[in-house]
Amino acid sequence: MASSSHRRPRPERRTRRVPVVTVVAVAAVALVVSLVVAFRPDGGSETGADGGARTVEPAAGAGVSGSPTATGATGSPSPKPKPSTASPSATAGRASTPAATPAGKSGSSSGRSAAPAARTASGAAPSAGRIAPGTSYRGVATSYDAGDGNGACSYGPTSDVMTAAMNTADYETSKACGAYVLVRAGSGASITVRITNECPAPCAVGQLDLSRQAFAKLAPLSAGRIPVTWSLLSPATSDTVSIRYKTGSTQYWCGIQAIGHRNPLARLEVRTSAGWTRLARTDYNYFLSEQGTGCGGALRLTDIYGERLTVEGIAVRADVVQSTRVQFARH
């Protein structure tokens, strides 16, 4: 008879139970994890083309902003507003225009009661400066005694009293000289003037200083200062462009001026052995050749629309107005 003391515990049974419990526990944990992952909105990963999961990472070079980003109705980031590049006083084809400032001199009556419909100037005048075609400007009009009609544009005395002086900003180093401008008052009255002078401070951006005769066509002189809108014109004319060499001009130094051009002049060039050379413009409306380059030779004039006129046979004759047979096209 066997003694009970000789019985040994069965380690094999205990060792078999441990793996079973462990497997069950691991399976339970795995089941819970899989359920959690399955019920997450995105699961923290994207599925690749092969069906496997891959971690979503930001694109290379993508920046992260620490400040909140505004979003539009679709949830995408709203674009940041861009600063305007337009002139402070000008708007193209809009009903309202920013405030402008006074300046003025000279002009001629157009006989029209309303300005032409505004049109977008982009692409229409590649050489336009601050005063662009098809653009309406808002400012104020004042008046001054134009005297004999001479002014900063150096055109000399004139019997034409429909003139105006342009504020310094829009005068743009004499680029406004000779420009025809249609001016309209709030009353509906209008007048066309030609820019022959500059109106320095306190004339502000957009301001026109009209001859008294021109101002009187819009309002009584006693009004002193009235709000106006104005725009550039390309008028009908039978005149042709004239050229004048400045007093003191020779073949070694000269100043050249264009007179009677229908549209504002963008540049004046002289022909040399190396080609066309652009001359620097002065605020008194002459183009200078400091070393005499091209003085007495062929000239090329370009208006703000980009049209070019070539003039030959104009000798250096100081302070003499010499006619040409050319004129810029009407726009």
XYZ file of N, CA and C in Angstrom, residues 93-292:
600
model
N -13.366 102.086 -63.046
C -14.661 101.497 -63.293
C -15.502 101.298 -62.045
N -15.277 102.062 -60.981
C -16.065 101.930 -59.776
C -16.960 103.142 -59.597
N -17.992 102.968 -58.789
C -18.914 104.074 -58.581
C -18.334 105.115 -57.644
N -17.542 104.675 -56.691
C -16.959 105.625 -55.752
C -15.462 105.669 -55.908
N -14.898 106.840 -55.608
C -13.456 107.022 -55.755
C -12.908 107.631 -54.483
N -11.702 107.246 -54.061
C -11.116 107.814 -52.852
C -10.976 109.326 -52.953
N -10.903 109.961 -51.816
C -10.770 111.411 -51.799
C -9.514 111.871 -52.506
N -9.598 113.050 -53.128
C -8.465 113.590 -53.846
C -8.104 114.958 -53.321
N -7.138 115.630 -53.968
C -6.704 116.933 -53.492
C -6.664 117.986 -54.593
N -6.713 119.317 -54.268
C -6.762 120.374 -55.283
C -5.482 120.600 -56.052
N -5.599 121.155 -57.244
C -4.492 121.539 -58.100
C -5.067 122.077 -59.359
N -4.322 122.690 -60.251
C -4.955 123.038 -61.481
C -4.307 124.060 -62.346
N -4.814 124.183 -63.546
C -4.582 125.202 -64.546
C -4.968 124.670 -65.903
N -5.436 125.470 -66.740
C -5.717 125.329 -68.160
C -6.538 124.182 -68.672
N -7.301 124.438 -69.724
C -8.114 123.434 -70.355
C -8.956 124.034 -71.435
N -9.674 123.211 -72.222
C -10.538 123.721 -73.262
C -11.883 123.044 -73.171
N -12.951 123.789 -73.461
C -14.302 123.249 -73.314
C -14.556 122.153 -74.320
N -15.176 121.075 -73.872
C -15.447 119.951 -74.751
C -16.855 119.978 -75.291
N -17.741 120.740 -74.653
C -19.116 120.786 -75.083
C -19.914 119.585 -74.635
N -19.299 118.666 -73.860
C -20.022 117.502 -73.370
C -20.567 117.782 -71.988
N -21.661 117.105 -71.652
C -22.249 117.295 -70.332
C -21.965 116.128 -69.402
N -21.416 115.072 -69.955
C -21.134 113.901 -69.110
C -19.843 113.243 -69.554
N -19.171 112.602 -68.583
C -17.915 111.926 -68.899
C -18.195 110.606 -69.597
N -17.272 110.134 -70.414
C -17.469 108.825 -71.042
C -17.499 107.740 -69.986
N -18.163 106.648 -70.301
C -18.259 105.555 -69.337
C -16.874 105.079 -68.948
N -16.674 104.885 -67.657
C -15.357 104.459 -67.183
C -15.086 103.035 -67.639
N -13.847 102.765 -67.985
C -13.470 101.429 -68.393
C -12.173 101.064 -67.702
N -11.951 99.794 -67.554
C -10.748 99.338 -66.879
C -9.524 99.687 -67.694
N -8.533 100.261 -67.043
C -7.358 100.733 -67.751
C -6.288 99.667 -67.929
N -6.418 98.548 -67.226
C -5.375 97.532 -67.299
C -5.185 97.035 -68.721
N -3.967 97.104 -69.208
C -3.640 96.626 -70.539
C -3.927 97.636 -71.622
N -4.737 98.676 -71.317
C -5.104 99.649 -72.339
C -4.039 100.711 -72.514
N -3.308 101.017 -71.476
C -2.306 102.067 -71.549
C -1.044 101.613 -70.824
N -0.182 100.879 -71.497
C 0.996 100.313 -70.837
C 1.961 101.339 -70.274
N 1.920 102.589 -70.795
C 2.859 103.601 -70.318
C 2.189 104.637 -69.428
N 0.950 104.386 -69.058
C 0.234 105.347 -68.218
C 0.876 105.433 -66.844
N 0.857 106.632 -66.274
C 1.387 106.821 -64.931
C 0.251 106.876 -63.930
N 0.233 107.887 -63.107
C -0.803 108.014 -62.088
C -2.162 108.305 -62.725
N -2.161 109.036 -63.820
C -3.431 109.359 -64.479
C -3.626 108.381 -65.626
N -4.537 107.467 -65.448
C -4.736 106.407 -66.434
C -6.052 106.605 -67.182
N -6.105 106.214 -68.437
C -7.351 106.308 -69.198
C -8.425 105.394 -68.619
N -9.682 105.748 -68.826
C -10.767 104.910 -68.369
C -10.921 104.869 -66.864
N -10.318 105.818 -66.176
C -10.360 105.848 -64.714
C -10.964 107.159 -64.251
N -11.874 107.089 -63.302
C -12.502 108.291 -62.760
C -11.839 108.647 -61.440
N -11.502 109.917 -61.276
C -10.837 110.390 -60.065
C -11.746 111.368 -59.329
N -11.691 111.339 -58.035
C -12.492 112.257 -57.228
C -11.587 113.160 -56.429
N -11.922 114.439 -56.402
C -11.132 115.393 -55.638
C -11.909 116.662 -55.443
N -11.214 117.759 -55.370
C -11.866 119.067 -55.259
C -11.286 119.980 -56.319
N -12.074 120.998 -56.674
C -11.612 122.011 -57.623
C -11.578 123.346 -56.914
N -10.503 124.085 -57.152
C -10.361 125.451 -56.663
C -10.067 126.313 -57.877
N -9.843 127.591 -57.667
C -9.571 128.468 -58.808
C -8.407 129.401 -58.516
N -7.781 129.898 -59.578
C -6.675 130.852 -59.443
C -6.637 131.739 -60.678
N -5.921 132.821 -60.554
C -5.777 133.746 -61.672
C -4.670 133.225 -62.581
N -5.031 132.709 -63.754
C -4.064 132.099 -64.661
C -3.184 133.122 -65.377
N -3.486 134.388 -65.267
C -2.655 135.416 -65.895
C -2.595 135.263 -67.402
N -1.383 135.164 -67.940
C -1.230 135.034 -69.395
C -1.308 133.572 -69.858
N -1.591 132.665 -68.931
C -1.748 131.271 -69.299
C -0.490 130.437 -69.232
N 0.648 131.062 -68.970
C 1.888 130.296 -68.865
C 1.921 129.579 -67.515
N 2.747 128.535 -67.416
C 2.808 127.793 -66.160
C 4.008 126.878 -66.118
N 3.997 125.953 -65.190
C 5.131 125.050 -64.968
C 5.430 124.171 -66.172
N 4.450 123.951 -67.044
C 4.673 123.110 -68.229
C 5.474 123.830 -69.313
N 5.737 125.110 -69.120
C 6.600 125.905 -70.027
C 6.061 126.018 -71.453
N 4.742 126.003 -71.592
C 4.181 126.159 -72.932
C 4.219 127.609 -73.399
N 4.328 128.540 -72.444
C 4.345 129.950 -72.792
C 2.955 130.560 -72.698
N 2.856 131.862 -72.889
C 1.566 132.559 -72.817
C 0.572 131.984 -73.823
N -0.707 132.023 -73.458
C -1.757 131.521 -74.337
C -3.052 132.281 -74.097
N -3.868 132.357 -75.138
C -5.178 132.991 -75.009
C -6.233 131.987 -74.557
N -5.876 130.735 -74.489
C -6.785 129.686 -74.049
C -6.932 129.757 -72.534
N -8.138 130.088 -72.085
C -8.330 130.241 -70.640
C -8.903 128.987 -69.996
N -9.254 127.981 -70.779
C -9.775 126.737 -70.216
C -8.603 125.827 -69.847
N -7.925 126.216 -68.809
C -6.724 125.504 -68.379
C -6.807 125.168 -66.890
N -5.875 124.332 -66.436
C -5.854 123.940 -65.031
C -4.453 123.573 -64.604
N -4.232 123.644 -63.308
C -2.970 123.218 -62.703
C -3.231 121.915 -61.952
N -2.352 120.953 -62.123
C -2.503 119.633 -61.491
C -1.686 119.571 -60.203
N -2.262 118.946 -59.177
C -1.529 118.780 -57.922
C -0.211 118.055 -58.182
N 0.779 118.283 -57.332
C 2.136 117.781 -57.550
C 2.205 116.265 -57.714
N 1.445 115.518 -56.902
C 1.495 114.052 -57.001
C 1.038 113.580 -58.371
N -0.092 114.094 -58.857
C -0.619 113.669 -60.146
C 0.052 114.396 -61.317
N 0.744 115.482 -61.030
C 1.544 116.172 -62.048
C 2.679 115.254 -62.506
N 3.212 114.528 -61.570
C 4.176 113.454 -61.833
C 5.346 113.891 -62.720
N 6.104 114.859 -62.229
C 7.278 115.377 -62.940
C 6.927 115.757 -64.378
N 5.833 116.489 -64.546
C 5.353 117.045 -65.819
C 4.709 116.015 -66.746
N 4.497 114.786 -66.281
C 3.859 113.794 -67.143
C 2.411 114.159 -67.460
N 1.794 114.984 -66.592
C 0.415 115.412 -66.825
C 0.324 116.576 -67.806
N 1.448 117.181 -68.134
C 1.436 118.356 -69.012
C 0.804 118.032 -70.373
N -0.118 118.897 -70.785
C -0.770 118.720 -72.075
C -1.961 117.793 -72.041
N -2.221 117.151 -70.909
C -3.344 116.225 -70.814
C -4.665 116.980 -70.829
N -5.649 116.437 -71.520
C -7.001 116.994 -71.524
C -7.824 116.236 -70.489
N -8.486 116.992 -69.622
C -9.215 116.398 -68.506
C -10.651 116.907 -68.485
N -11.595 115.992 -68.427
C -13.008 116.343 -68.282
C -13.337 116.424 -66.800
N -13.810 117.590 -66.366
C -14.117 117.829 -64.952
C -15.630 117.968 -64.796
N -16.193 117.254 -63.839
C -17.633 117.309 -63.595
C -17.921 117.691 -62.148
N -18.864 118.610 -61.978
C -19.297 119.037 -60.647
C -20.531 118.246 -60.242
N -20.865 118.311 -58.964
C -22.033 117.603 -58.474
C -23.330 118.112 -59.085
N -23.336 119.354 -59.557
C -24.528 119.944 -60.171
C -24.823 119.362 -61.547
N -23.836 118.636 -62.107
C -23.986 118.092 -63.451
C -23.245 118.892 -64.499
N -22.799 120.093 -64.140
C -22.034 120.923 -65.078
C -20.664 120.296 -65.309
N -20.131 120.463 -66.522
C -18.815 119.900 -66.834
C -18.024 120.853 -67.714
N -16.726 120.654 -67.708
C -15.816 121.473 -68.507
C -14.579 120.647 -68.827
N -14.026 120.847 -70.020
C -12.770 120.180 -70.370
C -11.648 121.200 -70.285
N -10.604 120.835 -69.574
C -9.464 121.729 -69.407
C -8.185 121.021 -69.848
N -7.174 121.802 -70.168
C -5.868 121.247 -70.526
C -4.887 121.592 -69.419
N -4.089 120.622 -69.010
C -3.141 120.837 -67.919
C -1.919 121.588 -68.442
N -1.691 122.769 -67.881
C -0.546 123.592 -68.284
C 0.317 124.018 -67.100
N -0.081 123.632 -65.897
C 0.611 124.127 -64.721
C 0.592 123.092 -63.603
N 1.398 123.343 -62.593
C 1.458 122.492 -61.401
C 0.939 123.260 -60.206
N 0.173 122.590 -59.347
C -0.311 123.211 -58.122
C 0.378 122.542 -56.936
N 1.353 123.208 -56.332
C 2.087 122.602 -55.204
C 1.241 122.608 -53.936
N 1.779 122.055 -52.852
C 1.080 122.042 -51.565
C 0.674 123.481 -51.213
N -0.508 123.642 -50.642
C -1.355 122.624 -50.013
C -2.300 121.882 -50.958
N -2.140 122.007 -52.262
C -2.960 121.201 -53.161
C -2.722 119.729 -52.854
N -3.795 118.991 -52.737
C -3.698 117.585 -52.346
C -3.881 116.673 -53.545
N -3.647 115.371 -53.330
C -3.794 114.383 -54.393
C -5.213 114.435 -54.941
N -5.345 114.485 -56.261
C -6.651 114.516 -56.908
C -7.220 115.902 -57.112
N -6.594 116.921 -56.553
C -7.122 118.281 -56.651
C -6.720 118.952 -57.950
N -7.642 119.734 -58.486
C -7.392 120.549 -59.676
C -7.589 122.008 -59.315
N -6.657 122.848 -59.730
C -6.775 124.290 -59.535
C -7.099 124.885 -60.904
N -8.359 125.215 -61.116
C -8.818 125.673 -62.418
C -8.593 127.169 -62.594
N -8.448 127.584 -63.861
C -8.454 129.021 -64.127
C -9.818 129.540 -63.677
N -9.896 130.795 -63.334
C -11.165 131.341 -62.854
C -12.267 131.175 -63.900
N -11.886 131.335 -65.161
C -12.877 131.200 -66.231
C -13.424 129.777 -66.302
N -12.546 128.803 -66.112
C -12.988 127.408 -66.156
C -13.836 127.074 -64.924
N -13.419 127.539 -63.745
C -14.164 127.272 -62.517
C -15.573 127.838 -62.610
N -15.692 129.033 -63.199
C -16.990 129.699 -63.309
C -17.976 128.901 -64.154
N -17.488 127.980 -64.981
C -18.372 127.121 -65.778
C -19.020 126.037 -64.911
N -18.447 125.799 -63.750
C -18.944 124.752 -62.861
C -19.725 125.291 -61.677
N -19.287 126.449 -61.151
C -19.915 127.019 -59.958
C -19.500 128.480 -59.834
N -20.238 129.256 -59.062
C -19.837 130.644 -58.833
C -18.466 130.707 -58.165
N -17.677 131.690 -58.508
C -16.339 131.812 -57.907
C -16.421 131.933 -56.396
N -17.547 132.460 -55.898
C -17.719 132.625 -54.451
C -17.754 131.278 -53.719
N -18.018 130.188 -54.456
C -18.036 128.858 -53.829
C -16.652 128.485 -53.330
N -15.618 128.968 -54.007
C -14.244 128.767 -53.562
C -13.685 127.374 -53.778
N -14.425 126.377 -53.351
C -13.923 124.998 -53.375
C -15.111 124.054 -53.521
N -15.089 123.214 -54.546
C -16.214 122.317 -54.788
C -15.713 120.890 -55.047
N -16.496 119.887 -54.658
C -16.118 118.505 -54.980
C -16.350 118.229 -56.466
N -15.444 117.506 -57.081
C -15.556 117.181 -58.502
C -15.063 115.764 -58.761
N -15.414 115.253 -59.928
C -14.792 114.045 -60.451
C -14.174 114.421 -61.781
N -13.085 113.763 -62.137
C -12.436 114.090 -63.402
C -11.805 112.858 -64.015
N -11.657 112.893 -65.333
C -11.079 111.762 -66.045
C -10.342 112.258 -67.286
N -9.436 111.443 -67.755
C -8.602 111.784 -68.908
C -9.396 111.669 -70.203
N -9.140 112.591 -71.141
C -9.771 112.558 -72.461
C -8.711 112.429 -73.546
N -9.137 111.874 -74.690
C -8.313 111.838 -75.893
C -9.149 112.563 -76.955
N -9.028 113.891 -77.015
C -9.969 114.693 -77.800
C -9.731 114.663 -79.307
N -10.737 115.089 -80.022
C -10.591 115.287 -81.469
C -9.794 116.564 -81.677
N -8.895 116.551 -82.633
C -8.101 117.741 -82.938
C -7.545 117.641 -84.348
N -7.406 118.803 -84.985
C -6.818 118.836 -86.335
C -5.348 119.247 -86.273
N -4.895 119.558 -85.070
C -3.504 119.988 -84.905
C -2.552 118.792 -84.948
N -1.316 119.071 -85.274
C -0.270 118.061 -85.226
C 0.717 118.433 -84.127
N 1.562 117.505 -83.767
C 2.554 117.732 -82.710
C 3.620 118.700 -83.211
N 4.086 119.569 -82.321
C 5.190 120.482 -82.620
C 6.346 120.195 -81.673
N 7.542 120.576 -82.096
C 8.765 120.371 -81.301
C 9.437 121.722 -81.059
N 9.927 121.907 -79.839
C 10.654 123.135 -79.531
C 11.928 122.781 -78.767
N 13.052 123.356 -79.211
C 14.313 123.216 -78.478
C 14.416 124.365 -77.483
N 14.879 124.037 -76.302
C 14.975 125.030 -75.234
C 16.018 126.103 -75.542
N 15.778 127.286 -74.999
C 16.747 128.371 -75.129
C 18.117 127.897 -74.643
N 19.163 128.160 -75.434
C 20.517 127.731 -75.080
C 20.893 126.388 -75.666
N 19.970 125.728 -76.356
C 20.267 124.403 -76.924
C 21.253 124.505 -78.088
N 22.166 123.533 -78.146
C 23.124 123.415 -79.243
C 23.288 121.932 -79.547
N 24.226 121.608 -80.398
C 24.508 120.208 -80.689
C 25.226 119.519 -79.522
N 25.678 120.312 -78.554
C 26.415 119.771 -77.414
C 25.562 119.641 -76.145
N 24.465 120.319 -76.109
C 23.511 120.249 -74.991
C 22.165 120.739 -75.501
N 21.122 120.043 -75.159
C 19.812 120.518 -75.610
C 18.691 120.031 -74.710
N 17.619 120.800 -74.728
C 16.381 120.428 -74.063
C 15.312 120.396 -75.144
N 14.505 119.347 -75.166
C 13.513 119.169 -76.226
C 12.121 119.066 -75.606
N 11.177 119.779 -76.217
C 9.802 119.779 -75.720
C 8.829 119.432 -76.848
N 7.830 118.618 -76.538
C 6.754 118.312 -77.493
C 5.529 119.116 -77.096
N 4.864 119.699 -78.076
C 3.700 120.560 -77.846
C 2.540 120.079 -78.716
N 1.321 120.190 -78.196
C 0.146 119.888 -78.999
C -0.166 118.412 -79.175
N 0.387 117.554 -78.343
C 0.092 116.121 -78.463
C -1.294 115.833 -77.881
N -2.051 115.016 -78.591
C -3.422 114.700 -78.180
C -3.461 113.946 -76.850
N -2.574 113.036 -76.672
C -2.519 112.214 -75.459
C -1.265 112.540 -74.652
N -1.301 112.333 -73.333
C -0.106 112.594 -72.515
C 1.113 111.842 -73.048
N 2.246 112.493 -72.970
C 3.489 111.924 -73.488
C 4.181 111.102 -72.410
N 4.525 109.874 -72.746
C 5.181 108.983 -71.782
C 6.692 109.102 -71.847
N 7.261 109.231 -73.067
C 8.717 109.326 -73.194
C 9.101 109.993 -74.504
N 10.316 110.488 -74.529
C 10.898 111.068 -75.738
C 12.289 110.485 -75.885
N 12.602 109.974 -77.086
C 13.896 109.343 -77.344
C 14.584 109.998 -78.537
N 15.900 109.911 -78.551
C 16.689 110.405 -79.680
C 17.429 109.221 -80.298
N 17.637 109.301 -81.599
C 18.318 108.196 -82.273
C 19.820 108.447 -82.297
N 20.580 107.424 -81.920
C 22.043 107.494 -81.924
C 22.575 106.309 -82.715
N 23.886 106.226 -82.842
C 24.496 105.103 -83.554
C 24.229 103.781 -82.838
N 23.932 103.870 -81.546
C 23.671 102.666 -80.757
C 22.182 102.329 -80.691
N 21.353 103.152 -81.294
C 19.905 102.915 -81.252
C 19.187 104.070 -80.574
N 17.968 103.819 -80.125
C 17.172 104.859 -79.481
C 17.575 105.021 -78.021
N 17.759 106.282 -77.619
C 18.150 106.609 -76.249
C 17.074 107.481 -75.610
N 16.583 107.044 -74.491
C 15.530 107.785 -73.783
C 16.126 108.943 -73.001
N 15.518 110.119 -73.129
C 16.003 111.308 -72.422
C 15.247 111.492 -71.109
N 15.944 112.069 -70.151
C 15.345 112.319 -68.837
C 14.370 113.487 -68.908
N 13.276 113.364 -68.190
C 12.243 114.396 -68.187
C 12.418 115.318 -66.985
N 12.188 116.601 -67.197
C 12.282 117.575 -66.111
C 10.888 117.968 -65.643
N 10.816 118.592 -64.473
C 9.512 119.023 -63.973
C 9.003 120.257 -64.699
N 9.845 120.888 -65.559
C 9.369 122.014 -66.367
C 9.065 121.577 -67.803
N 8.896 120.271 -67.996
C 8.374 119.695 -69.228
C 9.315 119.770 -70.426
N 10.602 119.591 -70.183
C 11.580 119.441 -71.266
C 12.312 118.115 -71.028
N 12.773 117.514 -72.094
C 13.592 116.304 -72.028
C 15.032 116.713 -72.345
N 15.947 116.383 -71.440
C 17.317 116.892 -71.562
C 18.299 115.864 -72.109
N 19.190 116.370 -72.994
C 20.335 115.592 -73.460
C 21.567 116.347 -72.972
N 22.059 115.947 -71.815
C 23.140 116.677 -71.142
C 24.441 116.722 -71.935
N 24.734 115.671 -72.688
C 25.975 115.622 -73.461
C 25.734 115.899 -74.950
N 24.539 116.301 -75.300
C 24.242 116.606 -76.695
C 23.893 115.386 -77.534
